[in-house]
CSV table of C-alpha atoms and ligand atoms in Angstrom, one decimal:
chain,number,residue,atom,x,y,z
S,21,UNK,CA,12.4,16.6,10.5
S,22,UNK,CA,14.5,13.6,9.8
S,23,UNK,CA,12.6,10.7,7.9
S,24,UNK,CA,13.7,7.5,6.4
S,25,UNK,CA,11.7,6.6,3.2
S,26,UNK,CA,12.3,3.3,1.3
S,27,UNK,CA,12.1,3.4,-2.8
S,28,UNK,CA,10.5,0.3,-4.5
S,29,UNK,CA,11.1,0.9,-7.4
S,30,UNK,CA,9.7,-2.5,-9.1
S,31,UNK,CA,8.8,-3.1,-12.5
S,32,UNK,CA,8.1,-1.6,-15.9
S,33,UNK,CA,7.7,2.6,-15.9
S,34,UNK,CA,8.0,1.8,-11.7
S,35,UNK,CA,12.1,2.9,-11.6
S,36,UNK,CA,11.1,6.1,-14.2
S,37,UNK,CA,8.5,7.1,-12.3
S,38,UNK,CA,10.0,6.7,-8.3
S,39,UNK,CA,12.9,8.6,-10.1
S,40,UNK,CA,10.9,11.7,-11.1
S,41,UNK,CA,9.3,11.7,-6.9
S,42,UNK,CA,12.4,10.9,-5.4
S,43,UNK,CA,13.9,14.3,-7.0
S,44,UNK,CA,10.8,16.1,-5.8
S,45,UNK,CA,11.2,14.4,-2.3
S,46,UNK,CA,14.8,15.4,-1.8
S,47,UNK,CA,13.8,19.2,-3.2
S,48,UNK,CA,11.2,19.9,-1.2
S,49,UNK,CA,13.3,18.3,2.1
S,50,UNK,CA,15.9,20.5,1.2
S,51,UNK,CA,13.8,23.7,0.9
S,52,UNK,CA,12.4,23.1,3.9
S,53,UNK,CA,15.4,22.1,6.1
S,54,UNK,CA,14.5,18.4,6.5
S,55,UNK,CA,16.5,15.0,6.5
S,56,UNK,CA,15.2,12.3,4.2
S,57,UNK,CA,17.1,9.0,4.1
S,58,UNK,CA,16.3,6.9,1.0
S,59,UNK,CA,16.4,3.3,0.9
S,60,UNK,CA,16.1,1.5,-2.2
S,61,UNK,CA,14.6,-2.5,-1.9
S,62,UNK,CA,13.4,-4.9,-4.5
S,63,UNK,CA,9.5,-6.3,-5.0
S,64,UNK,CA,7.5,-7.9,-7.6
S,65,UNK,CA,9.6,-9.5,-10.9
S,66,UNK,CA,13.0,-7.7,-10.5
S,67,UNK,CA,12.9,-9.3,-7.1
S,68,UNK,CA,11.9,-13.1,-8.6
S,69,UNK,CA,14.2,-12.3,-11.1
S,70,UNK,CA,17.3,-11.4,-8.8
S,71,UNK,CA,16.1,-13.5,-5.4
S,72,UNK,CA,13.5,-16.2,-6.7
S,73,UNK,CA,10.7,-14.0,-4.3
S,74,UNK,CA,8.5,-10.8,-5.0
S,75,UNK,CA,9.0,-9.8,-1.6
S,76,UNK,CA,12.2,-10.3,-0.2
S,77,UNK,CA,12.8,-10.7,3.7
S,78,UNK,CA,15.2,-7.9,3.8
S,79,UNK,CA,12.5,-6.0,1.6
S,80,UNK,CA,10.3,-6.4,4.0
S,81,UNK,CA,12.4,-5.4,7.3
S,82,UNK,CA,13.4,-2.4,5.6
S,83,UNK,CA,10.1,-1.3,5.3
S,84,UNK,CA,9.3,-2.1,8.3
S,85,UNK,CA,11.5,0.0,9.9
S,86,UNK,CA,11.2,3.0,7.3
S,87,UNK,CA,8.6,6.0,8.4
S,88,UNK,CA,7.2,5.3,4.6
S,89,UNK,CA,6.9,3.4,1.5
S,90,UNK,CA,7.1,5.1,-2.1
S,91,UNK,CA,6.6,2.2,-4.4
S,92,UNK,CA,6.2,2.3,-8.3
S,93,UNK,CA,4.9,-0.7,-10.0
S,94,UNK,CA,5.2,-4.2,-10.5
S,95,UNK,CA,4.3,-6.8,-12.9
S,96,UNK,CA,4.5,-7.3,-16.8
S,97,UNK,CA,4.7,-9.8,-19.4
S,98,UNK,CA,7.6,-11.6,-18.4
S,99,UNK,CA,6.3,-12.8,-15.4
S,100,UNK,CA,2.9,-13.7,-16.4
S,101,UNK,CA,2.6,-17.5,-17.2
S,102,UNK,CA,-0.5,-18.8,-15.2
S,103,UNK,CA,1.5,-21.9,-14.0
S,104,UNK,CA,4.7,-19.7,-12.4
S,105,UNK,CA,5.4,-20.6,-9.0
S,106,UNK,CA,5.0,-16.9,-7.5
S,107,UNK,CA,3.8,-14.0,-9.1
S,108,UNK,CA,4.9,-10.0,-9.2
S,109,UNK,CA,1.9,-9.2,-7.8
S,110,UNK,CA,2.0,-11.9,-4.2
S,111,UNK,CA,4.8,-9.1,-3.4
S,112,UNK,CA,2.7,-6.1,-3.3
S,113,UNK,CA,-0.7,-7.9,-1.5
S,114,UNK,CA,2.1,-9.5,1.4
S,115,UNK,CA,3.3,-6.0,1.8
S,116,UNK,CA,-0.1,-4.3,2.3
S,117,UNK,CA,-0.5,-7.3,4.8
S,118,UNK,CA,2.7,-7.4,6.6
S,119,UNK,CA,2.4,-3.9,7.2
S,120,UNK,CA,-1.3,-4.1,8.4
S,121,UNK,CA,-2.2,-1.2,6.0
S,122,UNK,CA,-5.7,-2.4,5.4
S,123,UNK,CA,-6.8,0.7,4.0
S,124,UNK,CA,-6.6,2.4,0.4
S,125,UNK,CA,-7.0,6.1,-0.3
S,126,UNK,CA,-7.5,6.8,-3.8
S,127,UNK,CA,-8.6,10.2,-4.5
S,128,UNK,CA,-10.0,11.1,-7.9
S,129,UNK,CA,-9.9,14.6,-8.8
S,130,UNK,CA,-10.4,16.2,-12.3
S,131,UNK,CA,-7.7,18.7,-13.0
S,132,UNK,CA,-9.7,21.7,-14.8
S,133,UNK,CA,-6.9,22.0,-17.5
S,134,UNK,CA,-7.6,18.5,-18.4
S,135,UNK,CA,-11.4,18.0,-18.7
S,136,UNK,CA,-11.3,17.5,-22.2
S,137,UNK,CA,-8.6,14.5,-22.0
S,138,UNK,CA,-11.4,12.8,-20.6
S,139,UNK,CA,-13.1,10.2,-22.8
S,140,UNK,CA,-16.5,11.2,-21.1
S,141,UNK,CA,-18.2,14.6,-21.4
S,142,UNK,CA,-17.3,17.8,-19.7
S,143,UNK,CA,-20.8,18.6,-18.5
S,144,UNK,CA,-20.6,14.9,-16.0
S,145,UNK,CA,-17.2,14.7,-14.8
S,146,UNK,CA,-16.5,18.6,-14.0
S,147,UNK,CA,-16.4,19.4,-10.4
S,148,UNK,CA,-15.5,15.1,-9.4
S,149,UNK,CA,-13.8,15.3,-6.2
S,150,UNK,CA,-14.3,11.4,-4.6
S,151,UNK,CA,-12.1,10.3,-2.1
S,152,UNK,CA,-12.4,6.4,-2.2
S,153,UNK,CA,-11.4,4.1,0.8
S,154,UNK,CA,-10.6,0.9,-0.5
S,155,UNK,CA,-10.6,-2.1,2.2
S,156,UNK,CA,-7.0,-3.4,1.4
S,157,UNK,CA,-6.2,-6.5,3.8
S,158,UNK,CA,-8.8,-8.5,3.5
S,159,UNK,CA,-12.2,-9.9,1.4
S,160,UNK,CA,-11.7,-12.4,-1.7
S,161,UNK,CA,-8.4,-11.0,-2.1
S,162,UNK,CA,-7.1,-13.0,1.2
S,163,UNK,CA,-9.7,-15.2,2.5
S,164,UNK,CA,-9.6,-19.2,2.0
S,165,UNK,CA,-8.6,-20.1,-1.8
S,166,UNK,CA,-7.4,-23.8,-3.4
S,167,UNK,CA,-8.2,-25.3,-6.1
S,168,UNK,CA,-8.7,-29.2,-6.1
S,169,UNK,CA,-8.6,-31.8,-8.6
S,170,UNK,CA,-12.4,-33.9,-8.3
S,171,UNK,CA,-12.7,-37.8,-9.0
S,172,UNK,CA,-13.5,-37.1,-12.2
S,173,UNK,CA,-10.3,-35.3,-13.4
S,174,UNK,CA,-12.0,-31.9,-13.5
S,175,UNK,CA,-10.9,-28.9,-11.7
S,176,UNK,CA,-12.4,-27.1,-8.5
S,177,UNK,CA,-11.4,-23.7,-7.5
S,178,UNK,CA,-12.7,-21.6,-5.1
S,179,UNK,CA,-11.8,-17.9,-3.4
S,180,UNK,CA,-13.9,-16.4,-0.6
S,181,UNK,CA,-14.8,-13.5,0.6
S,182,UNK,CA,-14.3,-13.2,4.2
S,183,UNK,CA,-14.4,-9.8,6.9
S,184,UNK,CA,-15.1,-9.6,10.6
S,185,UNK,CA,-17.2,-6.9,12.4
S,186,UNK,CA,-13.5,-5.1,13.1
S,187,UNK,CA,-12.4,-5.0,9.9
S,188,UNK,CA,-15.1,-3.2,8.7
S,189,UNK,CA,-15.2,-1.0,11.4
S,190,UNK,CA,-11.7,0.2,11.4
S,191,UNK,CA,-12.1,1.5,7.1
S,192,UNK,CA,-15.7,2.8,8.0
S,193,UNK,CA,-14.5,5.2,10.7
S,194,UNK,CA,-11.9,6.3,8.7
S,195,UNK,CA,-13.8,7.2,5.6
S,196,UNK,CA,-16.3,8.9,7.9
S,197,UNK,CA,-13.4,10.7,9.4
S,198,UNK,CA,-12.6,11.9,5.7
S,199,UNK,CA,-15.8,12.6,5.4
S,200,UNK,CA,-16.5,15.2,8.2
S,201,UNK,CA,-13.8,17.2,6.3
S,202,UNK,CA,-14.9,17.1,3.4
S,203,UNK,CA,-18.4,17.4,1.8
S,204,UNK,CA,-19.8,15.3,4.6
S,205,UNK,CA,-21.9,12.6,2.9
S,206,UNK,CA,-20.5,9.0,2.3
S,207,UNK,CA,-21.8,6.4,0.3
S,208,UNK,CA,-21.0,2.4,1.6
S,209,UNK,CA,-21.1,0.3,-1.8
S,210,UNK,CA,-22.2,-3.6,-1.4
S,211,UNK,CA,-24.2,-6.1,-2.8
S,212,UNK,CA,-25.8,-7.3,-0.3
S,213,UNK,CA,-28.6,-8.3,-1.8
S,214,UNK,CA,-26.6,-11.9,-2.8
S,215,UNK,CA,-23.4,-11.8,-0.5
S,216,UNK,CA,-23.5,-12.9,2.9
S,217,UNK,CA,-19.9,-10.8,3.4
S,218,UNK,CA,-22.2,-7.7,2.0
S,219,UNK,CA,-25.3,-7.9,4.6
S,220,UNK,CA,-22.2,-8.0,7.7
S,221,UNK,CA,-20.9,-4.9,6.1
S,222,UNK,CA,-24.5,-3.2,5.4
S,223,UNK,CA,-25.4,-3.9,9.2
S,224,UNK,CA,-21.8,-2.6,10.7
S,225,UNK,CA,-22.0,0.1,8.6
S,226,UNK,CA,-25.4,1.3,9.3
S,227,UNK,CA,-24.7,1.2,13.3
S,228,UNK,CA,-21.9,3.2,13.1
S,229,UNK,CA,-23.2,5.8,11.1
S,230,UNK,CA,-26.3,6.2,13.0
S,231,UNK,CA,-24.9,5.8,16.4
S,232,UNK,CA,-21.6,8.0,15.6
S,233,UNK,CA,-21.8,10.0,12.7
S,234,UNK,CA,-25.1,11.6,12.7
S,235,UNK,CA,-24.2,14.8,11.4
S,236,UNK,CA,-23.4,12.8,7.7
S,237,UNK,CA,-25.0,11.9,4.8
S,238,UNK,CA,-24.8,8.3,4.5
S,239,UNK,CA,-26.1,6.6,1.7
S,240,UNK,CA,-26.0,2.7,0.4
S,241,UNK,CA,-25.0,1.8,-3.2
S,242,UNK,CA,-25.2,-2.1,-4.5
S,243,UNK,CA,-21.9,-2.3,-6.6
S,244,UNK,CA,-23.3,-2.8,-10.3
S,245,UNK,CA,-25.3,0.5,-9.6
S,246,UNK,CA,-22.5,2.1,-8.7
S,247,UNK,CA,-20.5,0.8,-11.8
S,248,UNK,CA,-23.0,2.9,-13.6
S,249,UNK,CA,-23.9,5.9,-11.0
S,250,UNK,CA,-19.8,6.5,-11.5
S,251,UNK,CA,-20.1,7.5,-15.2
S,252,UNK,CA,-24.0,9.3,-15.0
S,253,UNK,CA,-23.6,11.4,-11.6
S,254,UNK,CA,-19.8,11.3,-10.3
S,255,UNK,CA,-19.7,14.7,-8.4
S,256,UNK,CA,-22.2,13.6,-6.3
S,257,UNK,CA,-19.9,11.4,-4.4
S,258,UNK,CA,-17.9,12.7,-1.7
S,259,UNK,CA,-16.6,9.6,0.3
S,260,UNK,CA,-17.1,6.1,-1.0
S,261,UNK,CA,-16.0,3.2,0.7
S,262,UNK,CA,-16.0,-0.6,0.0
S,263,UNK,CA,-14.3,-3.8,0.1
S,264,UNK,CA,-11.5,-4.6,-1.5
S,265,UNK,CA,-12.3,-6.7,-4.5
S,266,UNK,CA,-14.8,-3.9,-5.7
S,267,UNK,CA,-12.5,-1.0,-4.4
S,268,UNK,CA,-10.1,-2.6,-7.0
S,269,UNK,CA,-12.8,-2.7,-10.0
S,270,UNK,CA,-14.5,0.5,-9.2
S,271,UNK,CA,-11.2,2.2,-8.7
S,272,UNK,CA,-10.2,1.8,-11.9
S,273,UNK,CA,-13.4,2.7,-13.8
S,274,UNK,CA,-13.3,6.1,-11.4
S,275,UNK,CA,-10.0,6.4,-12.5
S,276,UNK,CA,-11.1,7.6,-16.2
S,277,UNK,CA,-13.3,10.5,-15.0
S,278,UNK,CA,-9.9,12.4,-14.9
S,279,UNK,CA,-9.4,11.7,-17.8
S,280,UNK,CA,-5.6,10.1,-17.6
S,281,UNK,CA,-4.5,6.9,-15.4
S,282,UNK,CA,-0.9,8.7,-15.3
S,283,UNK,CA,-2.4,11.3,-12.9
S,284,UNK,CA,-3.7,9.3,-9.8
S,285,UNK,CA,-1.8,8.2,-7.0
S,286,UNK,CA,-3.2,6.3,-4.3
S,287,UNK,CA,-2.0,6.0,-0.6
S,288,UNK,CA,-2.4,3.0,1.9
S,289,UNK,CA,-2.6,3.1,5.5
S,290,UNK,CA,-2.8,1.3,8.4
S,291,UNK,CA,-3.6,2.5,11.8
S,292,UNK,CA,0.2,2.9,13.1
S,293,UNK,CA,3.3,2.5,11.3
S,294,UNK,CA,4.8,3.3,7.4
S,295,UNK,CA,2.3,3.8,4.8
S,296,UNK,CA,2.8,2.9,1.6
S,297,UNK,CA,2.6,5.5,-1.5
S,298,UNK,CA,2.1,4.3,-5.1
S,299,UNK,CA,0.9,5.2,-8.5
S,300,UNK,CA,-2.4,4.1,-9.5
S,301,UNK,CA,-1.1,2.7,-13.0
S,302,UNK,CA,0.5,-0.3,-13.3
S,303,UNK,CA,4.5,-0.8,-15.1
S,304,UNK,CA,3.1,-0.2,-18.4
S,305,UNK,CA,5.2,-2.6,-19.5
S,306,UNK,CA,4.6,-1.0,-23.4
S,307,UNK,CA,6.4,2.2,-22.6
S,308,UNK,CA,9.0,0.6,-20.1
S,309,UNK,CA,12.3,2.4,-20.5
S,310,UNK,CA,11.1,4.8,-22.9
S,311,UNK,CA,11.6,7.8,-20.7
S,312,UNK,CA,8.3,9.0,-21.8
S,313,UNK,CA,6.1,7.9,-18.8
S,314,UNK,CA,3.8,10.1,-16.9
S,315,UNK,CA,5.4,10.8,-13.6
S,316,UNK,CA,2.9,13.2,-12.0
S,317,UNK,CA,0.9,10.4,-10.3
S,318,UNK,CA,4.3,9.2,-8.6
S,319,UNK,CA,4.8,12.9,-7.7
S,320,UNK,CA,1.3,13.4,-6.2
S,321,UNK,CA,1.9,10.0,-4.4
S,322,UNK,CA,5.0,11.9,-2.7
S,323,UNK,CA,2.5,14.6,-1.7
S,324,UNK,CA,0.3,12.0,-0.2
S,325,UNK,CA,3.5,10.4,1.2
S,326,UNK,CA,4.1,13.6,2.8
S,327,UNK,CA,0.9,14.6,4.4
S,328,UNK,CA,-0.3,11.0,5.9
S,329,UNK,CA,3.0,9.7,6.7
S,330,UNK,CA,5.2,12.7,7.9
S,331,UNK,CA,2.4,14.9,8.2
S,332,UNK,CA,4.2,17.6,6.4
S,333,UNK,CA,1.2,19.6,5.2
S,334,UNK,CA,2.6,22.4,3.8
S,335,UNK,CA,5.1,20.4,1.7
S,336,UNK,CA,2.6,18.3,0.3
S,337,UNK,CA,0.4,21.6,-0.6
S,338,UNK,CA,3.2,22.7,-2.3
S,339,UNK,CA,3.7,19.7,-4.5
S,340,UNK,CA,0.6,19.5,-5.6
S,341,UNK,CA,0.2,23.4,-6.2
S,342,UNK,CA,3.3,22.3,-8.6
S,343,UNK,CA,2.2,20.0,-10.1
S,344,UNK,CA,-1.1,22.3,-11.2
S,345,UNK,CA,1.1,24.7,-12.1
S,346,UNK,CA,3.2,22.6,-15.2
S,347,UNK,CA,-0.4,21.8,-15.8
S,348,UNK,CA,-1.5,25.4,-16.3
S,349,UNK,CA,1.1,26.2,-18.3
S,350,UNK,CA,0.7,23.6,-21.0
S,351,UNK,CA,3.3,20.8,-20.0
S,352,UNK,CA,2.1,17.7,-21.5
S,353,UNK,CA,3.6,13.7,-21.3
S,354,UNK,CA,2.4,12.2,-23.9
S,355,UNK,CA,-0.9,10.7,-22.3
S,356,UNK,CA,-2.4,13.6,-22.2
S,357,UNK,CA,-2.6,14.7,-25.9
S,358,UNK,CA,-3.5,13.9,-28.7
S,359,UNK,CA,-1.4,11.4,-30.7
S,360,UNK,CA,1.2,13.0,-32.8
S,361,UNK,CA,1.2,16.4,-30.7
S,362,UNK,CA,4.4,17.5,-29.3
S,363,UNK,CA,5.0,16.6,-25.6
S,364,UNK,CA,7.2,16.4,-23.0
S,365,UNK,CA,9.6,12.8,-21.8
S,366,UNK,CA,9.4,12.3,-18.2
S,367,UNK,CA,12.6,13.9,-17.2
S,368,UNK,CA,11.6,16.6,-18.9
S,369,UNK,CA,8.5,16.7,-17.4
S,370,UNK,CA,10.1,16.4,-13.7
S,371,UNK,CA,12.0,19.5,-14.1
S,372,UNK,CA,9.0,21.6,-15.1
S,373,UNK,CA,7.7,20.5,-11.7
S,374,UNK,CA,11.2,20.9,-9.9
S,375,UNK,CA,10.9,24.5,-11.1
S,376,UNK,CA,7.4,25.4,-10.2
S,377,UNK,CA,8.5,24.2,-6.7
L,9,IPM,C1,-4.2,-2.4,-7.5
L,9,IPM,C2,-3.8,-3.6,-8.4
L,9,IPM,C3,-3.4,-4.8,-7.5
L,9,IPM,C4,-4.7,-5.2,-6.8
L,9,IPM,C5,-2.8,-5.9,-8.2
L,9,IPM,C6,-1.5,-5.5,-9.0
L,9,IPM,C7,-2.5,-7.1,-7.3
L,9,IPM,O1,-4.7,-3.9,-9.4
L,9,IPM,O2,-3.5,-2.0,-6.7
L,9,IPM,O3,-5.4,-2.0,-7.7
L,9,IPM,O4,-5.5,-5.9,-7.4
L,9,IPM,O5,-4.9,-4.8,-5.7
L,10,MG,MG1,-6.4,-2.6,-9.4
């Protein structure tokens, strides 16, 4: 197949790390007879610093016209004064809206080689396989927002949280999709016992499951429950899905049942068009440049990449199969051991994977 694939690369580790998956892309396309075209494009602060915006127009139309996204990370210290005019980050939220992809797939899976990198115990976190679908387009993250200044010279600023009945909708059939090919039971996390925004979700969510997905476990989770439900009974999740402020906080605390943040990627998706592949870590602007970062996340995003966008199957089985393999047979970045033990830099650690493919 011929594909075209645009590289954004960002900030921070982000240019090591789409490095390491771009070398996997092109060998896997090779052994299997296909033709990617890469595209490299500028977002977050290499694009503020180079074109005064995080998301360039011609960044944009690229992508558009691409068949998908591999981006690595932006953000970091440089660009973080609270008063800036623009942000790294406005890039990566107008690109998840300008290509409608309003939903997050973040899968976290504990690799059995790594179960004691975990900071929690063996005997909770063995066997966690949760597939969480992250509302990505819309919530507090993009409702109405200001901030005013009142009469008497204080500040006022507010952000809302805002869905309709067909934003839910769309992320709630597609996790129940997942679901019914999975372990068939998915939890809806809210709290609507306070939030307005909660109770439309609770009620859209609840009709569709009754009056489509029958054959599922559904089950209802208020979000500071299931802060704490993550870390006391993780594998007995299967499909969790929730809006996107929460997605983004519970994401992250899932993302230590692994044990390492350098081994998760994260795909979102929209309901036509490029989907965009990512790490979950951010730049990690403390390593930057190092050549020590974790690429395996980047790789497995490629996998992802693979499967949901070009729905190479096979390929993407094959990545990850790789990427098990270095695993199995000790390769380490430094992440993953203890401090002061030998490991591996990340080119090093991309070849290891290049030949297990
Ligand atoms: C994520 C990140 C982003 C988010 C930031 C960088 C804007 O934390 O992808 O989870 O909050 O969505
Ligand atoms: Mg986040």
């Amino acid at each position: 197949m011929k594909a075209t694939i645009v590289l954004l690369p960002g900030d921070g580790i982000g240019p090591e790390v789409t490095t390491s998956a771009h070398r996997v892309l092109e060998a896997i396309a090779k052994r299997h007879g296909h033709e990617f075209r890469f595209q490299e494009c500028k977002i977050g602060g290499i694009a503020i610093d180079m074109f005064g915006d995080p998301l360039p127009a011609d960044t944009i139309a690229a992508c558009k016209g691409s068949d998908a996204v591999l981006l690595g990370a932006v953000g970091g210290p440089k660009w973080d004064d609270p008063n800036a005019k623009t942000r790294p980050e406005a890039g990566l939220l107008k690109i998840r809206k300008e290509l409608g992809l309003f939903a997050n797939l973040r899968p976290i899976v504990t690799f059995p080689e790594l179960l004691d990198s975990s900071p929690l115990k063996r005997s909770i976190i063995e066997g966690t396989d949760i597939l969480f679908f992250r509302e990505l387009t819309g919530g507090l993250y993009f409702g109405p927002s200001g901030c005013e200044t009142l009469e008497d010279g204080q500040q006022r600023a507010y952000s809302t949280a805002v869905y309709t009945t067909s934003e839910v909708e769309r992320i709630v059939r597609m996790a129940a999709d997942a679901a019914r090919t999975r372990r068939k039971k998915l939890t809806m996390v809210d709290k609507a016992n306070v939030l307005e925004a909660s109770r439309l979700w609770r009620r859209v969510t609840g009709k569709i499951m009754q009056e489509e997905y029958p054959d599922l476990q559904y089950e209802v989770v208020l979000v500071d429950s299931m802060a704490m439900h993550l870390l006391s009974r993780p594998t007995s999740f299967d499909v969790v899905v929730t809006s996107n402020m929460f997605g983004d906080i519970l994401t992250d605390e899932a993302s230590m049942l692994p044990g390492s943040l350098g081994m998760l990627p994260s795909a979102s998706i929209g309901s036509s068009g490029p989907g965009l592949y990512e790490p979950i870590h951010g730049s990690a602007p403390d390593i930057a440049g190092k050549g020590i970062a974790n690429p395996l996340a980047t790789i497995l995003a490629a996998a992802m990449l693979c499967r949901h966008s070009l729905g190479l199957h096979q390929e993407a089985d094959e990545i990850e199969r790789a990427v098990r393999k270095v695993l199995a047979q000790g390769d380490r970045t430094a992440d993953l051991v203890a401090k002061g033990t030998a490991s591996l830099g990340t080119a090093a650690m991309t070849e290891r994977v290049l030949e297990a493919l």
